[in-house]
CSV table of C-alpha atoms in Angstrom, one decimal:
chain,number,residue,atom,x,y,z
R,412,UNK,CA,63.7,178.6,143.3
R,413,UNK,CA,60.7,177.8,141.0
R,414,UNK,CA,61.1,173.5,140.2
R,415,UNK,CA,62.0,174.7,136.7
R,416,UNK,CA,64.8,176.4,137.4
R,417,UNK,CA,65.7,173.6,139.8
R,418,UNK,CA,65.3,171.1,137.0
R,419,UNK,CA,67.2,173.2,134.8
R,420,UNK,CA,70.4,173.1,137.0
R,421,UNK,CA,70.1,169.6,137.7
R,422,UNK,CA,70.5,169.2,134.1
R,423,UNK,CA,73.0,171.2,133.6
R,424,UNK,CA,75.4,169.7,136.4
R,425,UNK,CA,74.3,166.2,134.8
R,426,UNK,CA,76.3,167.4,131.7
R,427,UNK,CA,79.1,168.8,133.1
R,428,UNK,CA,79.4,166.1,135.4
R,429,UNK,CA,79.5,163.7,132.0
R,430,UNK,CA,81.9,165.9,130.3
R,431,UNK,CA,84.5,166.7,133.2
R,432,UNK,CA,83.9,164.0,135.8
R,433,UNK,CA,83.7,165.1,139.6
R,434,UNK,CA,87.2,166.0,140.6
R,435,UNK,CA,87.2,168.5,137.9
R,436,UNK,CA,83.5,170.1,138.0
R,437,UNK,CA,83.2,173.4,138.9
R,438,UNK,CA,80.5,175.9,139.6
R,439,UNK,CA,81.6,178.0,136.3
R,440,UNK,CA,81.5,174.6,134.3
R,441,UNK,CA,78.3,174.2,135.1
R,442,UNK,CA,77.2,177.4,134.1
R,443,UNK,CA,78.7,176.6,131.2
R,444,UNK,CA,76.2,174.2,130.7
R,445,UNK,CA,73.3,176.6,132.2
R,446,UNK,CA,71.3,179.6,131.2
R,447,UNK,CA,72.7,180.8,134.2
R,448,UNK,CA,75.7,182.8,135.3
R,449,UNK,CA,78.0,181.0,138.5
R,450,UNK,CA,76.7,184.2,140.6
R,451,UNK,CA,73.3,182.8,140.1
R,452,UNK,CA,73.9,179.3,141.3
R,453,UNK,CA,76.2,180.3,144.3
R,454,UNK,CA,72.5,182.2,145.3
R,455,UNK,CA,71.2,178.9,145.7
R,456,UNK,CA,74.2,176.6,146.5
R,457,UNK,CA,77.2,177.9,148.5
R,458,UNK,CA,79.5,175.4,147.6
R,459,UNK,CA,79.9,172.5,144.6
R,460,UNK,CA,79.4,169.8,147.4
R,461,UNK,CA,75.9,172.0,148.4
R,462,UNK,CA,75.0,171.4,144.8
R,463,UNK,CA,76.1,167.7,144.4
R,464,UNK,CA,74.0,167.1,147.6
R,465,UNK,CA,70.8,168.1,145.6
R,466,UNK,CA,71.7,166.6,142.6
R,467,UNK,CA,72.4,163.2,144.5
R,468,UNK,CA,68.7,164.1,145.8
R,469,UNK,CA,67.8,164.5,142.0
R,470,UNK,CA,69.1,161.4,141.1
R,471,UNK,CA,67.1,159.0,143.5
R,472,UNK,CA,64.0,160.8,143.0
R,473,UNK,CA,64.3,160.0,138.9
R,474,UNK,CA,65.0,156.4,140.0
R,475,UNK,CA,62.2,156.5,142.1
R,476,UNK,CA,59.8,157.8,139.4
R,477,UNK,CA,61.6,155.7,136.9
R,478,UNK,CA,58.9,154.0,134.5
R,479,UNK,CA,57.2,151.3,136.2
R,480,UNK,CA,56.1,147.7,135.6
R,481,UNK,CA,52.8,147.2,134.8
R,482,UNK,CA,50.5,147.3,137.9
R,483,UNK,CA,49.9,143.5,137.1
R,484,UNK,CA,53.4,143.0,135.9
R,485,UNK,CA,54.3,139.1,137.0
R,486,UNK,CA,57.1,139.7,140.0
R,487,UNK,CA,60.2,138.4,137.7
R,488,UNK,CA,58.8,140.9,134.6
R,489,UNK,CA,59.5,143.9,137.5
R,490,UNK,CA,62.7,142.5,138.1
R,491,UNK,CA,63.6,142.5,134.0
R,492,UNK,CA,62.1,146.6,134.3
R,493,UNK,CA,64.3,146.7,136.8
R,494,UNK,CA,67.4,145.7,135.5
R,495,UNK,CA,66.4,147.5,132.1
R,496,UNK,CA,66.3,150.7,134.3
R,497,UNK,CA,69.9,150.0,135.9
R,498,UNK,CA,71.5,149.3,132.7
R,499,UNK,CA,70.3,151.5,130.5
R,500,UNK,CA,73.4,153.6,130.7
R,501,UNK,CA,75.6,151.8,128.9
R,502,UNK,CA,75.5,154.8,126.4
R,503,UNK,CA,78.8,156.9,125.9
R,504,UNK,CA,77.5,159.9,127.8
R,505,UNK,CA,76.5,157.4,130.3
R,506,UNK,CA,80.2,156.2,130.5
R,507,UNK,CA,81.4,160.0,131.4
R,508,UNK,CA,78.5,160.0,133.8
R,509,UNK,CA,79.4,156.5,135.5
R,510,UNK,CA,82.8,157.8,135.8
R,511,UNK,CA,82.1,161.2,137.9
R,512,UNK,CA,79.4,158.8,140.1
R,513,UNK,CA,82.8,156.6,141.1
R,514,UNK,CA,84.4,159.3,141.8
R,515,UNK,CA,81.4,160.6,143.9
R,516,UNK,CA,80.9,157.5,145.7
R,517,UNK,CA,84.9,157.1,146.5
R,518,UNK,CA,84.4,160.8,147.7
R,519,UNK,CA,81.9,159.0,150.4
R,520,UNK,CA,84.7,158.5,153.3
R,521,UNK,CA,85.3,162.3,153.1
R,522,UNK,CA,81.6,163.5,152.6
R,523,UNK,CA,79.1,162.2,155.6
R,524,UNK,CA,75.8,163.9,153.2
R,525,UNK,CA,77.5,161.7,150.1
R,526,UNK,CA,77.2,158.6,152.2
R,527,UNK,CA,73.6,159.2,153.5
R,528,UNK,CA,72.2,159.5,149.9
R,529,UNK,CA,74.3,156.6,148.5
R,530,UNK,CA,72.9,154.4,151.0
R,531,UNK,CA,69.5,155.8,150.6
R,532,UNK,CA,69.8,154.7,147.0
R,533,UNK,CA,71.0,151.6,147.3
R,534,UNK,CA,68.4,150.7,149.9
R,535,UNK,CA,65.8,151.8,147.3
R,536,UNK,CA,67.7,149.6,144.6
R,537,UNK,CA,67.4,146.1,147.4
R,538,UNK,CA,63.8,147.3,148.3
R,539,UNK,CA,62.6,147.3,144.8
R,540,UNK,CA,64.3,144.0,144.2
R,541,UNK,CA,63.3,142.2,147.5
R,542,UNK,CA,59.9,143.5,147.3
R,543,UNK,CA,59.3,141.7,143.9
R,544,UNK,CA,61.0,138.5,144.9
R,545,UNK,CA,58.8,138.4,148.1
R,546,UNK,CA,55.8,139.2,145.6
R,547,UNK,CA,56.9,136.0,143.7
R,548,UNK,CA,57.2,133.7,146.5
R,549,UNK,CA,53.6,134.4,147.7
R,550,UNK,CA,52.3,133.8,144.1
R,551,UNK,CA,54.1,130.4,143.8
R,552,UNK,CA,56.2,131.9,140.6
R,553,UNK,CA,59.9,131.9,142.6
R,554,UNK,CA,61.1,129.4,145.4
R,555,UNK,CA,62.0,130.0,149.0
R,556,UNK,CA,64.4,132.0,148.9
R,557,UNK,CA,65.5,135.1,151.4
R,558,UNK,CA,64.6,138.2,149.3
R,559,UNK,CA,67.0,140.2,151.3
R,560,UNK,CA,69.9,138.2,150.7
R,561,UNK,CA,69.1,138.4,146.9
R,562,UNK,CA,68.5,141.9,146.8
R,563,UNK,CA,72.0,142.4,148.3
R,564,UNK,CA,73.4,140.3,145.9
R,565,UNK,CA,71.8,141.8,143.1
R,566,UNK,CA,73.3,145.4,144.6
R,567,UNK,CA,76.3,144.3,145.1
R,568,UNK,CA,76.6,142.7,141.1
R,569,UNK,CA,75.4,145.9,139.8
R,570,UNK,CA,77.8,147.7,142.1
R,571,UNK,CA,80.4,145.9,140.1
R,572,UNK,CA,79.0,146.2,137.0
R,573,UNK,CA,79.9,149.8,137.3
R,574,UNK,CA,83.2,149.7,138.4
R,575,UNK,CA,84.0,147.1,135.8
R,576,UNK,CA,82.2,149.7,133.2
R,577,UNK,CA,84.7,152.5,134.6
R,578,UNK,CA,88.1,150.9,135.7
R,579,UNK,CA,87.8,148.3,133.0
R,580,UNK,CA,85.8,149.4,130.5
R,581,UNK,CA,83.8,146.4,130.4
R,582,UNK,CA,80.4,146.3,128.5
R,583,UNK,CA,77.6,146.8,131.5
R,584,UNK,CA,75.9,143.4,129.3
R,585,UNK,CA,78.4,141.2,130.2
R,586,UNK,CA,77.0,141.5,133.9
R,587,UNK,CA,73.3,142.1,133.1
R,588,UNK,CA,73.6,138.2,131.2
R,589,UNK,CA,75.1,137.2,134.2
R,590,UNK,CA,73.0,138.6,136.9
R,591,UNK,CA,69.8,137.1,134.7
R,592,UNK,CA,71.2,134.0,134.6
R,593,UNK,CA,71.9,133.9,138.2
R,594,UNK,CA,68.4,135.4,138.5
R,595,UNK,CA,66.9,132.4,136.8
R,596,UNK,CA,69.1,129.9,138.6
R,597,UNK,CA,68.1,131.2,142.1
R,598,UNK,CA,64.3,131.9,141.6
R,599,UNK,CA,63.1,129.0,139.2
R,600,UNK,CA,60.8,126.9,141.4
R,601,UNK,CA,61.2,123.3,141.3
R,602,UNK,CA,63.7,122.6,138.8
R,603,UNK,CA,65.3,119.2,139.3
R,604,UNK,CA,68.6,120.8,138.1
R,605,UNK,CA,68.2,123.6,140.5
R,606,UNK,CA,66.9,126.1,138.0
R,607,UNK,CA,68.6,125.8,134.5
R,608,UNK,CA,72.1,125.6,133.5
R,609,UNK,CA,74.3,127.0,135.8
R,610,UNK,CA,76.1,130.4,135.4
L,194,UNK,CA,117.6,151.5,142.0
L,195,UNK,CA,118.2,148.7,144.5
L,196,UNK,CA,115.5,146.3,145.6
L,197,UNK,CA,115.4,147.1,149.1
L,198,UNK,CA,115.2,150.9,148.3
L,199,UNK,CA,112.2,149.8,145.2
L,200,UNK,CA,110.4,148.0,148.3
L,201,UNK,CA,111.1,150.7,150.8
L,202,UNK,CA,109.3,153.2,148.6
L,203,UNK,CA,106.2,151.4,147.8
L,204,UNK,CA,105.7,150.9,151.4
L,205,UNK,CA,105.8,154.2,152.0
L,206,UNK,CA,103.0,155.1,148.8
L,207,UNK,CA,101.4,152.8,150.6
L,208,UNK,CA,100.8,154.4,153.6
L,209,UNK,CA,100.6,157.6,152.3
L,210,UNK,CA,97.4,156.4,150.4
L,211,UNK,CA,96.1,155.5,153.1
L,212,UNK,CA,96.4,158.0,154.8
L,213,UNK,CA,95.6,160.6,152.4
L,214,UNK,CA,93.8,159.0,150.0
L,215,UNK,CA,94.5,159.4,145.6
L,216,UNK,CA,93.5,163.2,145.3
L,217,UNK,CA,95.1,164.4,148.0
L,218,UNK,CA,98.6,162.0,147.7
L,219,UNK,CA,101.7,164.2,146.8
L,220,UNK,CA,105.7,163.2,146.3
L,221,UNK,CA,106.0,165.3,149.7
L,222,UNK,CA,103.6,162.7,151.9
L,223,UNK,CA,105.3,159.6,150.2
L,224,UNK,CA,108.7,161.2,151.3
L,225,UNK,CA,107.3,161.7,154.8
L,226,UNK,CA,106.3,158.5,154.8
L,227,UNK,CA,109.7,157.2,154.0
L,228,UNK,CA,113.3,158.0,154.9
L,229,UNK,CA,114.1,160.0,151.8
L,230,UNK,CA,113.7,163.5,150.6
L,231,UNK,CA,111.6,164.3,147.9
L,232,UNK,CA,114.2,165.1,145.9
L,233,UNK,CA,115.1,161.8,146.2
L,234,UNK,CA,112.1,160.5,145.1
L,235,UNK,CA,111.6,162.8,141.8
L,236,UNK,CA,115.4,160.9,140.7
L,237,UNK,CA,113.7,158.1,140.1
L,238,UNK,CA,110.1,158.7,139.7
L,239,UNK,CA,109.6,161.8,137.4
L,240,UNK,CA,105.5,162.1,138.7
L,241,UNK,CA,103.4,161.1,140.9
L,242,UNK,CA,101.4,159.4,138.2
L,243,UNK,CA,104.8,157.4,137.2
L,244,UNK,CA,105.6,156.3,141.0
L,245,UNK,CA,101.4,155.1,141.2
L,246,UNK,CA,102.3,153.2,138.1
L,247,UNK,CA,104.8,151.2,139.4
L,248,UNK,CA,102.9,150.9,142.7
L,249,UNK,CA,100.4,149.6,141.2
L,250,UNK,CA,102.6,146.9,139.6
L,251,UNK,CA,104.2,145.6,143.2
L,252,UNK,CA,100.3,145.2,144.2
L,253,UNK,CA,100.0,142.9,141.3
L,254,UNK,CA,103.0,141.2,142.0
L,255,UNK,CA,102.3,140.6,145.6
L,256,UNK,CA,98.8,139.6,144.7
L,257,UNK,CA,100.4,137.1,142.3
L,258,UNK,CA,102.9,136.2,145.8
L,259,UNK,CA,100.5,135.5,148.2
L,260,UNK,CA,100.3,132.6,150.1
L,261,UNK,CA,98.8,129.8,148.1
L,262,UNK,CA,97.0,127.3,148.8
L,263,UNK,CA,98.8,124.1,149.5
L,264,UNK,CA,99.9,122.3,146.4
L,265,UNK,CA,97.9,119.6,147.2
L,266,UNK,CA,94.8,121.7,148.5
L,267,UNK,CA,91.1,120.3,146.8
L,268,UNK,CA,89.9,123.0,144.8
L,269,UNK,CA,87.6,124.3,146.5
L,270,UNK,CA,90.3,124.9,149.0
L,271,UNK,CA,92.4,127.2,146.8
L,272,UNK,CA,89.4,129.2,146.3
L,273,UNK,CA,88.8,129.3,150.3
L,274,UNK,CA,92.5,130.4,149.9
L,275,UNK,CA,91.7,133.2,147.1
L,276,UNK,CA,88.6,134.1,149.0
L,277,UNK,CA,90.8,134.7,152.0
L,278,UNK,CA,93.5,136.9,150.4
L,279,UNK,CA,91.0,139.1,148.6
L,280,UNK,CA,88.8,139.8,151.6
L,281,UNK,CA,91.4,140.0,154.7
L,282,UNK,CA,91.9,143.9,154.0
L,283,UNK,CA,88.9,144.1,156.1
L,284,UNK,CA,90.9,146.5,158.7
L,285,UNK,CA,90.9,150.0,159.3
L,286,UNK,CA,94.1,150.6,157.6
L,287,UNK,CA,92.6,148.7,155.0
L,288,UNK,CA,89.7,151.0,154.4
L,289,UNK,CA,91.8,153.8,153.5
L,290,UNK,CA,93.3,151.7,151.6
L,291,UNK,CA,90.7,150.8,149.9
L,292,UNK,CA,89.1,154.5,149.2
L,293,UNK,CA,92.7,155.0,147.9
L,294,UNK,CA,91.7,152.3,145.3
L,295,UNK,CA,88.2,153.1,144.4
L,296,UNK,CA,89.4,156.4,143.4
L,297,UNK,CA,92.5,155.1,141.2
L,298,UNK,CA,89.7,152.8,139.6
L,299,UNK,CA,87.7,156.6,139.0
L,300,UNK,CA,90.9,157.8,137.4
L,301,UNK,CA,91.5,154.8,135.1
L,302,UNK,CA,89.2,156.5,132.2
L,303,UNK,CA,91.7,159.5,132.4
L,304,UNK,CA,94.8,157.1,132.2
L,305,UNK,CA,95.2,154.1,130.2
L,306,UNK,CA,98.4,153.3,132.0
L,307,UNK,CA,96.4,152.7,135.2
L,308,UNK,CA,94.0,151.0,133.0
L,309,UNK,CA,96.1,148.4,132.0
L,310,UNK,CA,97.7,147.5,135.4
L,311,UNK,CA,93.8,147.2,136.4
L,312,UNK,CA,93.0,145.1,133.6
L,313,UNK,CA,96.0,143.3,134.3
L,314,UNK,CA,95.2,142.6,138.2
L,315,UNK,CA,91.3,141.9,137.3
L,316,UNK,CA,93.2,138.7,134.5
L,317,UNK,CA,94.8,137.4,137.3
L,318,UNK,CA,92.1,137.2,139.7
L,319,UNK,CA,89.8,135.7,137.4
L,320,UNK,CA,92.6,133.2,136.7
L,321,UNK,CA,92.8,132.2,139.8
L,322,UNK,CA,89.1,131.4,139.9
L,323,UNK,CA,88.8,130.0,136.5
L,324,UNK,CA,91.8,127.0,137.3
L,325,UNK,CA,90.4,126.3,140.6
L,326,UNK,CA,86.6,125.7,138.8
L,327,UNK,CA,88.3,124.1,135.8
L,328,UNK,CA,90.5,121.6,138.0
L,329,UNK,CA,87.6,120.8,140.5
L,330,UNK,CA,85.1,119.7,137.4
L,331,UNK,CA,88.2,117.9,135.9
L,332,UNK,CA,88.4,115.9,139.5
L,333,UNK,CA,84.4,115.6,140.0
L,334,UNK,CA,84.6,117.7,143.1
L,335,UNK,CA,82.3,120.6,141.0
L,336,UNK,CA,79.8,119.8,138.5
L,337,UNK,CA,80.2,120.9,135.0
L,338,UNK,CA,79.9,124.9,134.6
L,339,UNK,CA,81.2,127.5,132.5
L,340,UNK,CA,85.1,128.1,134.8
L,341,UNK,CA,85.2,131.8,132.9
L,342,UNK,CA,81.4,132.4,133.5
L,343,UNK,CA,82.3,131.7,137.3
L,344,UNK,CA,85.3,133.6,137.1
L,345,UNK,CA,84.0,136.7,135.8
L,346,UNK,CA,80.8,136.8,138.5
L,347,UNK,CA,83.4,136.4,141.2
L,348,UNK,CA,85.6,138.9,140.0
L,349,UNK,CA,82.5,141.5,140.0
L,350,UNK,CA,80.8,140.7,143.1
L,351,UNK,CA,84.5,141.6,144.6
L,352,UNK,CA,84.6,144.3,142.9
L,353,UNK,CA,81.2,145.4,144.1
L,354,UNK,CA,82.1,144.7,147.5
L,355,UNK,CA,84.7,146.8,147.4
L,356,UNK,CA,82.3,150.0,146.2
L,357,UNK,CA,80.2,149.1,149.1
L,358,UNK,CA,83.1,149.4,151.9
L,359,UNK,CA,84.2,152.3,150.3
L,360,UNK,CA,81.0,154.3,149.7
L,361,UNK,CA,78.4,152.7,152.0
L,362,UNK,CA,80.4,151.1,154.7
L,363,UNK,CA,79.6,148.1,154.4
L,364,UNK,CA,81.6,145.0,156.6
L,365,UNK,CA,83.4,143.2,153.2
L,366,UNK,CA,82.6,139.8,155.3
L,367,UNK,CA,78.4,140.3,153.9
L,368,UNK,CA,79.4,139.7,150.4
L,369,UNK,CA,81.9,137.2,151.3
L,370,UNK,CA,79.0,135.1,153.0
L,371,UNK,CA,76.8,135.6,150.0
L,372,UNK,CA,79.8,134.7,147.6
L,373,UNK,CA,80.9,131.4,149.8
L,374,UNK,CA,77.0,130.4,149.4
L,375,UNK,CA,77.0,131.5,145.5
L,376,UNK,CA,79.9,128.9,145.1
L,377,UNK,CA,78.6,126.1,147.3
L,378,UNK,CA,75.4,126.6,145.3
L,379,UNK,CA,77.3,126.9,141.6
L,380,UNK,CA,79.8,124.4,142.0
L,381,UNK,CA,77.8,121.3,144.3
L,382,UNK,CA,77.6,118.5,141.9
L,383,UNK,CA,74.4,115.9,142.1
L,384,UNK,CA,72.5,117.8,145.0
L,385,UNK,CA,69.2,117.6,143.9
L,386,UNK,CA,68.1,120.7,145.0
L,387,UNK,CA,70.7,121.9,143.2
L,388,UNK,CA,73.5,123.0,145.7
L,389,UNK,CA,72.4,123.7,149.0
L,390,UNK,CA,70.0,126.3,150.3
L,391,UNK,CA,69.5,129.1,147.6
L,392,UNK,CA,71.4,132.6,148.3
């Protein structure tokens, strides 16, 4: 399959997957969404969960060529890239999307090649986070802190953000303030008060 | 519908979940799981959606039950307390459990009665949080923060943790670490690093 056409489907299950969530996708809703008939796609996927696989593959490769910080970006301006990245979203076709991804990830106990690609993904979400927090304790602009232990707090908030966004329907912002506040709080160097006013 | 028979059925809903998890839960497992017929069930419960709904109302209610904290406990000990109710699901039985949940959460776009029972549940446990913070500043015991900023943080690195044991496996007992040191950090008043070693 030429990358086009692989792009092409990608897309394709993207908006079906917005429109009808997981437990309802198809193969014929997403050639709906296709220039493609469902014969077509079962020659390159046997089942739904064969395609979803991919498309989980899809999805941490854009996040991995997601726009970038500056090369000389200042550690905590990667981190606000970073979060801009993650909560971004918070559009209505990004609601229908968070939704299906729930149901994906509460799909995970069931589906061993779901669970390898979620925690592929969120160890590229801690890397980029712990990397830049390491970055910023060398240059003397954060304090000693443990960048893993950060970057697995930072997950887990933005973990919650999206359920909150789904179950709740809470505004992803609400937790982006938070988790920049907390952000400030744990990384400000020398602050008498321990890093500005407390969340 | 007496009490006893109420009780009896949620139990069994209970176990049925986890067991089979949301998608896969019919009024046939729930009556396997219990000592009526599923005939029985339908007389009082017209779907399966209308019996979840009331389930989901005895998981408030029992959350609202739980052992507290003594009534004279500091309070910072009622949030030990808290801390302890929310995370001690840390079981196997608990895990289905908790997939059960993380997919109800996936459903709550689709129904507005789950919604609100969520919404509900997510009120409470931030009120919890919010009193205990609001009564340990009153006291001295915290220093002076925001109790509904606190609360609300809390409530999503829970509900992050609970993702992460559903879709990446995760032990619950990491976040609770980070979360315990989050709070020591927040809520220590006068240290002059500003609570304790940083998360």
């Amino acid at each position: 399959m030429s990358d086009d056409s692989a792009e092409e489907i990608m897309e394709a299950t993207y908006r079906a997957l917005c429109e009808h969530g997981y437990a309802e996708l198809t193969m014929q809703r997403i050639a709906d969404e296709s220039e493609r008939s469902k014969a077509a796609l079962h020659y390159h996927y046997d089942t739904k969960e064969a395609l979803l696989r991919s498309f989980l593959d899809y999805l941490l490769e854009r996040f991995e060529q997601r726009p970038a910080a500056a090369e000389d970006a200042a550690p905590r301006e990667r981190l606000d890239t970073f979060l801009e990245a993650i909560f971004e979203s918070n559009t209505s076709e990004g609601t229908g999307f968070a939704t299906a991804l729930l149901e994906i990830k509460a799909q995970a106990p069931y589906n061993e090649a779901y669970r390898e690609r979620l925690l592929e993904w969120d160890r590229a979400m801690r890397g980029t986070v712990a990397d830049a927090v390491r970055e910023g304790i060398e240059t003397g602009e954060f304090r000693e802190v443990d960048p893993e232990r950060v970057a697995r707090f930072v997950a887990t908030t933005i973990n919650g953000a999206h359920v909150r966004q789904v179950a709740l329907e809470e505004d992803l912002g609400e937790t982006r303030e938070l988790l920049e506040a907390y952000l400030d709080r744990t990384l400000s160097p020398g602050d008498p008060d321990g890093g500005g006013a407390p969340v």
